[in-house]
Amino acid sequence: MPEPADSAAADDAWASALDELEARARAADPAGLEPWHPAAPLPALPAALAERARAVQAAQQHAIDGLRDLQQRVRAELESLGSVQTPRPDAEPPVYLDLIG
């Protein structure tokens, strides 16, 4: 059975790690973050923090899904820009831009 001091140290280590992971998952620009590594090796996750760890994992998945959606929108915009024809040098600039077809 773990000693109370060991248990408290594990709780503190994981609480700190979860704080950092939670902040990173909610970052305004998660794409600009460097990969996360714990400051020190973490002990086994205390059972008392399992629900919080699941919530952090859900927040991370939400951020990943948002980045995938953004990537798809950017890809679609780039594809639509690639279909725009460059006007001839002697032509008037276009008045309308057809994004549908």
PDB file of N, CA and C in Angstrom:
ATOM      1  N   MET A   1       0.845  -1.179   0.000  1.00  0.00           N
ATOM      2  CA  MET A   1       0.000   0.000   0.000  1.00  0.00           C
ATOM      3  C   MET A   1       0.889   1.241   0.000  1.00  0.00           C
ATOM      4  N   PRO A   2       0.579   2.249  -0.861  1.00  0.00           N
ATOM      5  CA  PRO A   2       1.440   3.428  -0.908  1.00  0.00           C
ATOM      6  C   PRO A   2       1.381   4.232   0.387  1.00  0.00           C
ATOM      7  N   GLU A   3       2.487   4.822   0.693  1.00  0.00           N
ATOM      8  CA  GLU A   3       2.571   5.690   1.871  1.00  0.00           C
ATOM      9  C   GLU A   3       1.755   6.956   1.602  1.00  0.00           C
ATOM     10  N   PRO A   4       1.159   7.572   2.640  1.00  0.00           N
ATOM     11  CA  PRO A   4       0.387   8.802   2.445  1.00  0.00           C
ATOM     12  C   PRO A   4       1.201   9.910   1.781  1.00  0.00           C
ATOM     13  N   ALA A   5       2.480  10.011   2.115  1.00  0.00           N
ATOM     14  CA  ALA A   5       3.321  11.047   1.501  1.00  0.00           C
ATOM     15  C   ALA A   5       3.491  10.771   0.010  1.00  0.00           C
ATOM     16  N   ASP A   6       3.651   9.482  -0.353  1.00  0.00           N
ATOM     17  CA  ASP A   6       3.768   9.117  -1.764  1.00  0.00           C
ATOM     18  C   ASP A   6       2.479   9.422  -2.508  1.00  0.00           C
ATOM     19  N   SER A   7       1.357   9.131  -1.865  1.00  0.00           N
ATOM     20  CA  SER A   7       0.053   9.378  -2.467  1.00  0.00           C
ATOM     21  C   SER A   7      -0.162  10.882  -2.687  1.00  0.00           C
ATOM     22  N   ALA A   8       0.204  11.674  -1.700  1.00  0.00           N
ATOM     23  CA  ALA A   8       0.070  13.130  -1.835  1.00  0.00           C
ATOM     24  C   ALA A   8       0.983  13.660  -2.924  1.00  0.00           C
ATOM     25  N   ALA A   9       2.193  13.115  -3.020  1.00  0.00           N
ATOM     26  CA  ALA A   9       3.121  13.546  -4.063  1.00  0.00           C
ATOM     27  C   ALA A   9       2.582  13.177  -5.437  1.00  0.00           C
ATOM     28  N   ALA A  10       1.994  11.986  -5.574  1.00  0.00           N
ATOM     29  CA  ALA A  10       1.401  11.575  -6.847  1.00  0.00           C
ATOM     30  C   ALA A  10       0.225  12.479  -7.197  1.00  0.00           C
ATOM     31  N   ASP A  11      -0.614  12.784  -6.220  1.00  0.00           N
ATOM     32  CA  ASP A  11      -1.749  13.693  -6.455  1.00  0.00           C
ATOM     33  C   ASP A  11      -1.260  15.054  -6.926  1.00  0.00           C
ATOM     34  N   ASP A  12      -0.242  15.585  -6.246  1.00  0.00           N
ATOM     35  CA  ASP A  12       0.294  16.903  -6.616  1.00  0.00           C
ATOM     36  C   ASP A  12       0.907  16.887  -8.010  1.00  0.00           C
ATOM     37  N   ALA A  13       1.673  15.844  -8.313  1.00  0.00           N
ATOM     38  CA  ALA A  13       2.321  15.755  -9.624  1.00  0.00           C
ATOM     39  C   ALA A  13       1.282  15.679 -10.724  1.00  0.00           C
ATOM     40  N   TRP A  14       0.272  14.832 -10.519  1.00  0.00           N
ATOM     41  CA  TRP A  14      -0.761  14.697 -11.541  1.00  0.00           C
ATOM     42  C   TRP A  14      -1.650  15.935 -11.629  1.00  0.00           C
ATOM     43  N   ALA A  15      -1.963  16.548 -10.509  1.00  0.00           N
ATOM     44  CA  ALA A  15      -2.779  17.768 -10.543  1.00  0.00           C
ATOM     45  C   ALA A  15      -2.068  18.852 -11.334  1.00  0.00           C
ATOM     46  N   SER A  16      -0.773  18.985 -11.128  1.00  0.00           N
ATOM     47  CA  SER A  16       0.008  19.967 -11.873  1.00  0.00           C
ATOM     48  C   SER A  16       0.033  19.635 -13.370  1.00  0.00           C
ATOM     49  N   ALA A  17       0.253  18.365 -13.688  1.00  0.00           N
ATOM     50  CA  ALA A  17       0.280  17.952 -15.091  1.00  0.00           C
ATOM     51  C   ALA A  17      -1.075  18.176 -15.749  1.00  0.00           C
ATOM     52  N   LEU A  18      -2.145  17.840 -15.039  1.00  0.00           N
ATOM     53  CA  LEU A  18      -3.482  18.033 -15.603  1.00  0.00           C
ATOM     54  C   LEU A  18      -3.810  19.510 -15.769  1.00  0.00           C
ATOM     55  N   ASP A  19      -3.344  20.350 -14.844  1.00  0.00           N
ATOM     56  CA  ASP A  19      -3.520  21.804 -14.995  1.00  0.00           C
ATOM     57  C   ASP A  19      -2.900  22.275 -16.304  1.00  0.00           C
ATOM     58  N   GLU A  20      -1.665  21.844 -16.533  1.00  0.00           N
ATOM     59  CA  GLU A  20      -0.949  22.264 -17.738  1.00  0.00           C
ATOM     60  C   GLU A  20      -1.614  21.710 -19.002  1.00  0.00           C
ATOM     61  N   LEU A  21      -1.992  20.447 -18.986  1.00  0.00           N
ATOM     62  CA  LEU A  21      -2.635  19.846 -20.154  1.00  0.00           C
ATOM     63  C   LEU A  21      -3.982  20.487 -20.444  1.00  0.00           C
ATOM     64  N   GLU A  22      -4.707  20.822 -19.395  1.00  0.00           N
ATOM     65  CA  GLU A  22      -6.002  21.474 -19.568  1.00  0.00           C
ATOM     66  C   GLU A  22      -5.831  22.858 -20.191  1.00  0.00           C
ATOM     67  N   ALA A  23      -4.862  23.615 -19.706  1.00  0.00           N
ATOM     68  CA  ALA A  23      -4.603  24.947 -20.263  1.00  0.00           C
ATOM     69  C   ALA A  23      -4.190  24.849 -21.727  1.00  0.00           C
ATOM     70  N   ARG A  24      -3.386  23.862 -22.049  1.00  0.00           N
ATOM     71  CA  ARG A  24      -2.946  23.685 -23.432  1.00  0.00           C
ATOM     72  C   ARG A  24      -4.106  23.285 -24.336  1.00  0.00           C
ATOM     73  N   ALA A  25      -5.022  22.452 -23.830  1.00  0.00           N
ATOM     74  CA  ALA A  25      -6.167  22.023 -24.632  1.00  0.00           C
ATOM     75  C   ALA A  25      -7.102  23.189 -24.920  1.00  0.00           C
ATOM     76  N   ARG A  26      -7.119  24.170 -24.031  1.00  0.00           N
ATOM     77  CA  ARG A  26      -8.001  25.318 -24.206  1.00  0.00           C
ATOM     78  C   ARG A  26      -7.279  26.534 -24.799  1.00  0.00           C
ATOM     79  N   ALA A  27      -6.046  26.343 -25.219  1.00  0.00           N
ATOM     80  CA  ALA A  27      -5.250  27.446 -25.772  1.00  0.00           C
ATOM     81  C   ALA A  27      -5.927  28.024 -27.013  1.00  0.00           C
ATOM     82  N   ALA A  28      -5.771  29.337 -27.199  1.00  0.00           N
ATOM     83  CA  ALA A  28      -6.359  30.005 -28.354  1.00  0.00           C
ATOM     84  C   ALA A  28      -5.762  29.487 -29.655  1.00  0.00           C
ATOM     85  N   ASP A  29      -4.487  29.131 -29.649  1.00  0.00           N
ATOM     86  CA  ASP A  29      -3.823  28.631 -30.847  1.00  0.00           C
ATOM     87  C   ASP A  29      -3.085  27.335 -30.524  1.00  0.00           C
ATOM     88  N   PRO A  30      -3.829  26.227 -30.398  1.00  0.00           N
ATOM     89  CA  PRO A  30      -3.155  24.978 -30.033  1.00  0.00           C
ATOM     90  C   PRO A  30      -2.161  24.498 -31.075  1.00  0.00           C
ATOM     91  N   ALA A  31      -2.323  24.940 -32.318  1.00  0.00           N
ATOM     92  CA  ALA A  31      -1.390  24.510 -33.369  1.00  0.00           C
ATOM     93  C   ALA A  31       0.004  25.072 -33.130  1.00  0.00           C
ATOM     94  N   GLY A  32       0.113  26.181 -32.409  1.00  0.00           N
ATOM     95  CA  GLY A  32       1.406  26.810 -32.176  1.00  0.00           C
ATOM     96  C   GLY A  32       2.142  26.282 -30.963  1.00  0.00           C
ATOM     97  N   LEU A  33       1.579  25.309 -30.279  1.00  0.00           N
ATOM     98  CA  LEU A  33       2.205  24.782 -29.068  1.00  0.00           C
ATOM     99  C   LEU A  33       3.252  23.727 -29.400  1.00  0.00           C
ATOM    100  N   GLU A  34       4.267  23.707 -28.594  1.00  0.00           N
ATOM    101  CA  GLU A  34       5.296  22.659 -28.702  1.00  0.00           C
ATOM    102  C   GLU A  34       4.746  21.379 -28.077  1.00  0.00           C
ATOM    103  N   PRO A  35       5.268  20.219 -28.458  1.00  0.00           N
ATOM    104  CA  PRO A  35       4.820  18.978 -27.813  1.00  0.00           C
ATOM    105  C   PRO A  35       5.025  19.043 -26.301  1.00  0.00           C
ATOM    106  N   TRP A  36       4.100  18.445 -25.572  1.00  0.00           N
ATOM    107  CA  TRP A  36       4.166  18.461 -24.110  1.00  0.00           C
ATOM    108  C   TRP A  36       4.911  17.242 -23.608  1.00  0.00           C
ATOM    109  N   HIS A  37       5.750  17.478 -22.630  1.00  0.00           N
ATOM    110  CA  HIS A  37       6.447  16.409 -21.919  1.00  0.00           C
ATOM    111  C   HIS A  37       6.395  16.763 -20.440  1.00  0.00           C
ATOM    112  N   PRO A  38       6.120  15.789 -19.572  1.00  0.00           N
ATOM    113  CA  PRO A  38       6.092  16.112 -18.139  1.00  0.00           C
ATOM    114  C   PRO A  38       7.471  16.538 -17.652  1.00  0.00           C
ATOM    115  N   ALA A  39       7.483  17.407 -16.662  1.00  0.00           N
ATOM    116  CA  ALA A  39       8.753  17.892 -16.107  1.00  0.00           C
ATOM    117  C   ALA A  39       9.554  16.751 -15.490  1.00  0.00           C
ATOM    118  N   ALA A  40       8.853  15.781 -14.943  1.00  0.00           N
ATOM    119  CA  ALA A  40       9.484  14.594 -14.340  1.00  0.00           C
ATOM    120  C   ALA A  40       8.577  13.413 -14.639  1.00  0.00           C
ATOM    121  N   PRO A  41       9.121  12.211 -14.619  1.00  0.00           N
ATOM    122  CA  PRO A  41       8.265  11.041 -14.843  1.00  0.00           C
ATOM    123  C   PRO A  41       7.099  11.024 -13.844  1.00  0.00           C
ATOM    124  N   LEU A  42       5.919  10.727 -14.343  1.00  0.00           N
ATOM    125  CA  LEU A  42       4.738  10.719 -13.484  1.00  0.00           C
ATOM    126  C   LEU A  42       4.484   9.321 -12.929  1.00  0.00           C
ATOM    127  N   PRO A  43       4.049   9.258 -11.665  1.00  0.00           N
ATOM    128  CA  PRO A  43       3.669   7.961 -11.102  1.00  0.00           C
ATOM    129  C   PRO A  43       2.324   7.531 -11.707  1.00  0.00           C
ATOM    130  N   ALA A  44       1.812   6.409 -11.275  1.00  0.00           N
ATOM    131  CA  ALA A  44       0.501   5.955 -11.728  1.00  0.00           C
ATOM    132  C   ALA A  44      -0.551   7.015 -11.386  1.00  0.00           C
ATOM    133  N   LEU A  45      -1.514   7.162 -12.263  1.00  0.00           N
ATOM    134  CA  LEU A  45      -2.579   8.143 -12.049  1.00  0.00           C
ATOM    135  C   LEU A  45      -3.417   7.743 -10.835  1.00  0.00           C
ATOM    136  N   PRO A  46      -3.536   8.631  -9.850  1.00  0.00           N
ATOM    137  CA  PRO A  46      -4.382   8.322  -8.696  1.00  0.00           C
ATOM    138  C   PRO A  46      -5.846   8.187  -9.133  1.00  0.00           C
ATOM    139  N   ALA A  47      -6.531   7.232  -8.574  1.00  0.00           N
ATOM    140  CA  ALA A  47      -7.938   6.985  -8.927  1.00  0.00           C
ATOM    141  C   ALA A  47      -8.794   8.233  -8.724  1.00  0.00           C
ATOM    142  N   ALA A  48      -8.460   9.027  -7.736  1.00  0.00           N
ATOM    143  CA  ALA A  48      -9.233  10.240  -7.450  1.00  0.00           C
ATOM    144  C   ALA A  48      -9.159  11.262  -8.588  1.00  0.00           C
ATOM    145  N   LEU A  49      -8.153  11.164  -9.437  1.00  0.00           N
ATOM    146  CA  LEU A  49      -7.994  12.122 -10.534  1.00  0.00           C
ATOM    147  C   LEU A  49      -8.391  11.540 -11.887  1.00  0.00           C
ATOM    148  N   ALA A  50      -8.901  10.319 -11.911  1.00  0.00           N
ATOM    149  CA  ALA A  50      -9.249   9.662 -13.174  1.00  0.00           C
ATOM    150  C   ALA A  50     -10.330  10.429 -13.939  1.00  0.00           C
ATOM    151  N   GLU A  51     -11.349  10.891 -13.252  1.00  0.00           N
ATOM    152  CA  GLU A  51     -12.432  11.627 -13.927  1.00  0.00           C
ATOM    153  C   GLU A  51     -11.899  12.933 -14.520  1.00  0.00           C
ATOM    154  N   ARG A  52     -11.051  13.609 -13.789  1.00  0.00           N
ATOM    155  CA  ARG A  52     -10.463  14.852 -14.311  1.00  0.00           C
ATOM    156  C   ARG A  52      -9.583  14.563 -15.517  1.00  0.00           C
ATOM    157  N   ALA A  53      -8.831  13.481 -15.471  1.00  0.00           N
ATOM    158  CA  ALA A  53      -7.987  13.106 -16.610  1.00  0.00           C
ATOM    159  C   ALA A  53      -8.849  12.818 -17.833  1.00  0.00           C
ATOM    160  N   ARG A  54     -10.004  12.175 -17.644  1.00  0.00           N
ATOM    161  CA  ARG A  54     -10.914  11.926 -18.765  1.00  0.00           C
ATOM    162  C   ARG A  54     -11.462  13.236 -19.326  1.00  0.00           C
ATOM    163  N   ALA A  55     -11.752  14.188 -18.458  1.00  0.00           N
ATOM    164  CA  ALA A  55     -12.247  15.494 -18.912  1.00  0.00           C
ATOM    165  C   ALA A  55     -11.170  16.231 -19.715  1.00  0.00           C
ATOM    166  N   VAL A  56      -9.930  16.153 -19.272  1.00  0.00           N
ATOM    167  CA  VAL A  56      -8.827  16.784 -20.005  1.00  0.00           C
ATOM    168  C   VAL A  56      -8.659  16.107 -21.361  1.00  0.00           C
ATOM    169  N   GLN A  57      -8.753  14.784 -21.383  1.00  0.00           N
ATOM    170  CA  GLN A  57      -8.637  14.058 -22.647  1.00  0.00           C
ATOM    171  C   GLN A  57      -9.770  14.454 -23.599  1.00  0.00           C
ATOM    172  N   ALA A  58     -10.978  14.644 -23.085  1.00  0.00           N
ATOM    173  CA  ALA A  58     -12.103  15.084 -23.914  1.00  0.00           C
ATOM    174  C   ALA A  58     -11.850  16.491 -24.457  1.00  0.00           C
ATOM    175  N   ALA A  59     -11.294  17.368 -23.636  1.00  0.00           N
ATOM    176  CA  ALA A  59     -10.962  18.725 -24.097  1.00  0.00           C
ATOM    177  C   ALA A  59      -9.892  18.682 -25.179  1.00  0.00           C
ATOM    178  N   GLN A  60      -8.921  17.794 -25.035  1.00  0.00           N
ATOM    179  CA  GLN A  60      -7.891  17.642 -26.060  1.00  0.00           C
ATOM    180  C   GLN A  60      -8.508  17.142 -27.360  1.00  0.00           C
ATOM    181  N   GLN A  61      -9.425  16.183 -27.274  1.00  0.00           N
ATOM    182  CA  GLN A  61     -10.078  15.662 -28.469  1.00  0.00           C
ATOM    183  C   GLN A  61     -10.898  16.752 -29.145  1.00  0.00           C
ATOM    184  N   HIS A  62     -11.554  17.587 -28.349  1.00  0.00           N
ATOM    185  CA  HIS A  62     -12.322  18.703 -28.902  1.00  0.00           C
ATOM    186  C   HIS A  62     -11.389  19.664 -29.664  1.00  0.00           C
ATOM    187  N   ALA A  63     -10.226  19.941 -29.090  1.00  0.00           N
ATOM    188  CA  ALA A  63      -9.258  20.816 -29.762  1.00  0.00           C
ATOM    189  C   ALA A  63      -8.762  20.177 -31.056  1.00  0.00           C
ATOM    190  N   ILE A  64      -8.509  18.880 -31.043  1.00  0.00           N
ATOM    191  CA  ILE A  64      -8.067  18.168 -32.248  1.00  0.00           C
ATOM    192  C   ILE A  64      -9.153  18.246 -33.319  1.00  0.00           C
ATOM    193  N   ASP A  65     -10.392  18.022 -32.929  1.00  0.00           N
ATOM    194  CA  ASP A  65     -11.503  18.091 -33.888  1.00  0.00           C
ATOM    195  C   ASP A  65     -11.616  19.489 -34.489  1.00  0.00           C
ATOM    196  N   GLY A  66     -11.434  20.513 -33.655  1.00  0.00           N
ATOM    197  CA  GLY A  66     -11.472  21.889 -34.160  1.00  0.00           C
ATOM    198  C   GLY A  66     -10.360  22.167 -35.158  1.00  0.00           C
ATOM    199  N   LEU A  67      -9.171  21.646 -34.888  1.00  0.00           N
ATOM    200  CA  LEU A  67      -8.059  21.830 -35.825  1.00  0.00           C
ATOM    201  C   LEU A  67      -8.316  21.096 -37.136  1.00  0.00           C
ATOM    202  N   ARG A  68      -8.921  19.910 -37.060  1.00  0.00           N
ATOM    203  CA  ARG A  68      -9.256  19.174 -38.290  1.00  0.00           C
ATOM    204  C   ARG A  68     -10.283  19.937 -39.115  1.00  0.00           C
ATOM    205  N   ASP A  69     -11.302  20.502 -38.449  1.00  0.00           N
ATOM    206  CA  ASP A  69     -12.302  21.304 -39.164  1.00  0.00           C
ATOM    207  C   ASP A  69     -11.648  22.510 -39.828  1.00  0.00           C
ATOM    208  N   LEU A  70     -10.777  23.182 -39.102  1.00  0.00           N
ATOM    209  CA  LEU A  70     -10.075  24.334 -39.655  1.00  0.00           C
ATOM    210  C   LEU A  70      -9.224  23.919 -40.853  1.00  0.00           C
ATOM    211  N   GLN A  71      -8.543  22.803 -40.735  1.00  0.00           N
ATOM    212  CA  GLN A  71      -7.716  22.306 -41.837  1.00  0.00           C
ATOM    213  C   GLN A  71      -8.574  22.045 -43.078  1.00  0.00           C
ATOM    214  N   GLN A  72      -9.744  21.461 -42.905  1.00  0.00           N
ATOM    215  CA  GLN A  72     -10.623  21.193 -44.043  1.00  0.00           C
ATOM    216  C   GLN A  72     -11.119  22.486 -44.672  1.00  0.00           C
ATOM    217  N   ARG A  73     -11.461  23.480 -43.845  1.00  0.00           N
ATOM    218  CA  ARG A  73     -11.921  24.771 -44.403  1.00  0.00           C
ATOM    219  C   ARG A  73     -10.808  25.461 -45.176  1.00  0.00           C
ATOM    220  N   VAL A  74      -9.599  25.433 -44.629  1.00  0.00           N
ATOM    221  CA  VAL A  74      -8.466  26.060 -45.325  1.00  0.00           C
ATOM    222  C   VAL A  74      -8.194  25.340 -46.639  1.00  0.00           C
ATOM    223  N   ARG A  75      -8.243  23.999 -46.605  1.00  0.00           N
ATOM    224  CA  ARG A  75      -8.025  23.225 -47.824  1.00  0.00           C
ATOM    225  C   ARG A  75      -9.070  23.597 -48.886  1.00  0.00           C
ATOM    226  N   ALA A  76     -10.340  23.718 -48.487  1.00  0.00           N
ATOM    227  CA  ALA A  76     -11.405  24.085 -49.422  1.00  0.00           C
ATOM    228  C   ALA A  76     -11.180  25.490 -49.978  1.00  0.00           C
ATOM    229  N   GLU A  77     -10.747  26.421 -49.129  1.00  0.00           N
ATOM    230  CA  GLU A  77     -10.472  27.778 -49.606  1.00  0.00           C
ATOM    231  C   GLU A  77      -9.318  27.791 -50.599  1.00  0.00           C
ATOM    232  N   LEU A  78      -8.270  27.029 -50.297  1.00  0.00           N
ATOM    233  CA  LEU A  78      -7.132  26.972 -51.212  1.00  0.00           C
ATOM    234  C   LEU A  78      -7.526  26.359 -52.553  1.00  0.00           C
ATOM    235  N   GLU A  79      -8.365  25.327 -52.505  1.00  0.00           N
ATOM    236  CA  GLU A  79      -8.832  24.723 -53.752  1.00  0.00           C
ATOM    237  C   GLU A  79      -9.671  25.701 -54.559  1.00  0.00           C
ATOM    238  N   SER A  80     -10.535  26.470 -53.878  1.00  0.00           N
ATOM    239  CA  SER A  80     -11.359  27.431 -54.615  1.00  0.00           C
ATOM    240  C   SER A  80     -10.504  28.554 -55.187  1.00  0.00           C
ATOM    241  N   LEU A  81      -9.462  28.952 -54.481  1.00  0.00           N
ATOM    242  CA  LEU A  81      -8.573  29.982 -55.021  1.00  0.00           C
ATOM    243  C   LEU A  81      -7.803  29.467 -56.227  1.00  0.00           C
ATOM    244  N   GLY A  82      -7.484  28.174 -56.219  1.00  0.00           N
ATOM    245  CA  GLY A  82      -6.773  27.593 -57.353  1.00  0.00           C
ATOM    246  C   GLY A  82      -7.619  27.558 -58.607  1.00  0.00           C
ATOM    247  N   SER A  83      -8.956  27.613 -58.458  1.00  0.00           N
ATOM    248  CA  SER A  83      -9.828  27.583 -59.627  1.00  0.00           C
ATOM    249  C   SER A  83     -10.076  28.971 -60.212  1.00  0.00           C
ATOM    250  N   VAL A  84      -9.626  30.012 -59.549  1.00  0.00           N
ATOM    251  CA  VAL A  84      -9.797  31.375 -60.054  1.00  0.00           C
ATOM    252  C   VAL A  84      -8.800  31.605 -61.186  1.00  0.00           C
ATOM    253  N   GLN A  85      -9.335  32.016 -62.288  1.00  0.00           N
ATOM    254  CA  GLN A  85      -8.468  32.258 -63.439  1.00  0.00           C
ATOM    255  C   GLN A  85      -7.795  33.615 -63.314  1.00  0.00           C
ATOM    256  N   THR A  86      -6.543  33.644 -63.706  1.00  0.00           N
ATOM    257  CA  THR A  86      -5.801  34.901 -63.713  1.00  0.00           C
ATOM    258  C   THR A  86      -6.222  35.691 -64.947  1.00  0.00           C
ATOM    259  N   PRO A  87      -6.610  36.951 -64.770  1.00  0.00           N
ATOM    260  CA  PRO A  87      -7.043  37.730 -65.934  1.00  0.00           C
ATOM    261  C   PRO A  87      -5.857  38.040 -66.861  1.00  0.00           C
ATOM    262  N   ARG A  88      -6.207  38.279 -68.091  1.00  0.00           N
ATOM    263  CA  ARG A  88      -5.180  38.700 -69.048  1.00  0.00           C
ATOM    264  C   ARG A  88      -4.678  40.076 -68.633  1.00  0.00           C
ATOM    265  N   PRO A  89      -3.444  40.391 -68.956  1.00  0.00           N
ATOM    266  CA  PRO A  89      -2.897  41.695 -68.551  1.00  0.00           C
ATOM    267  C   PRO A  89      -3.692  42.879 -69.097  1.00  0.00           C
ATOM    268  N   ASP A  90      -4.302  42.720 -70.260  1.00  0.00           N
ATOM    269  CA  ASP A  90      -5.036  43.835 -70.865  1.00  0.00           C
ATOM    270  C   ASP A  90      -6.517  43.839 -70.479  1.00  0.00           C
ATOM    271  N   ALA A  91      -6.964  42.907 -69.660  1.00  0.00           N
ATOM    272  CA  ALA A  91      -8.371  42.815 -69.286  1.00  0.00           C
ATOM    273  C   ALA A  91      -8.654  43.650 -68.040  1.00  0.00           C
ATOM    274  N   GLU A  92      -9.901  44.052 -67.939  1.00  0.00           N
ATOM    275  CA  GLU A  92     -10.359  44.769 -66.748  1.00  0.00           C
ATOM    276  C   GLU A  92     -10.410  43.792 -65.568  1.00  0.00           C
ATOM    277  N   PRO A  93     -10.188  44.255 -64.354  1.00  0.00           N
ATOM    278  CA  PRO A  93     -10.291  43.330 -63.217  1.00  0.00           C
ATOM    279  C   PRO A  93     -11.729  42.845 -63.072  1.00  0.00           C
ATOM    280  N   PRO A  94     -11.925  41.627 -62.610  1.00  0.00           N
ATOM    281  CA  PRO A  94     -13.282  41.098 -62.492  1.00  0.00           C
ATOM    282  C   PRO A  94     -14.082  41.873 -61.448  1.00  0.00           C
ATOM    283  N   VAL A  95     -15.376  41.953 -61.705  1.00  0.00           N
ATOM    284  CA  VAL A  95     -16.269  42.626 -60.791  1.00  0.00           C
ATOM    285  C   VAL A  95     -16.796  41.630 -59.751  1.00  0.00           C
ATOM    286  N   TYR A  96     -17.030  40.393 -60.173  1.00  0.00           N
ATOM    287  CA  TYR A  96     -17.546  39.343 -59.299  1.00  0.00           C
ATOM    288  C   TYR A  96     -16.597  38.160 -59.297  1.00  0.00           C
ATOM    289  N   LEU A  97     -16.604  37.415 -58.230  1.00  0.00           N
ATOM    290  CA  LEU A  97     -15.819  36.203 -58.130  1.00  0.00           C
ATOM    291  C   LEU A  97     -16.776  35.040 -57.919  1.00  0.00           C
ATOM    292  N   ASP A  98     -16.808  34.122 -58.877  1.00  0.00           N
ATOM    293  CA  ASP A  98     -17.699  32.966 -58.804  1.00  0.00           C
ATOM    294  C   ASP A  98     -17.030  31.882 -57.962  1.00  0.00           C
ATOM    295  N   LEU A  99     -17.541  31.690 -56.740  1.00  0.00           N
ATOM    296  CA  LEU A  99     -16.982  30.677 -55.846  1.00  0.00           C
ATOM    297  C   LEU A  99     -17.693  29.336 -55.994  1.00  0.00           C
ATOM    298  N   ILE A 100     -18.791  29.306 -56.718  1.00  0.00           N
ATOM    299  CA  ILE A 100     -19.568  28.064 -56.836  1.00  0.00           C
ATOM    300  C   ILE A 100     -19.141  27.248 -58.045  1.00  0.00           C
ATOM    301  N   GLY A 101     -18.898  27.855 -59.134  1.00  0.00           N
ATOM    302  CA  GLY A 101     -18.623  27.016 -60.291  1.00  0.00           C
ATOM    303  C   GLY A 101     -17.781  27.683 -61.265  1.00  0.00           C
TER     304      GLY A 101
END
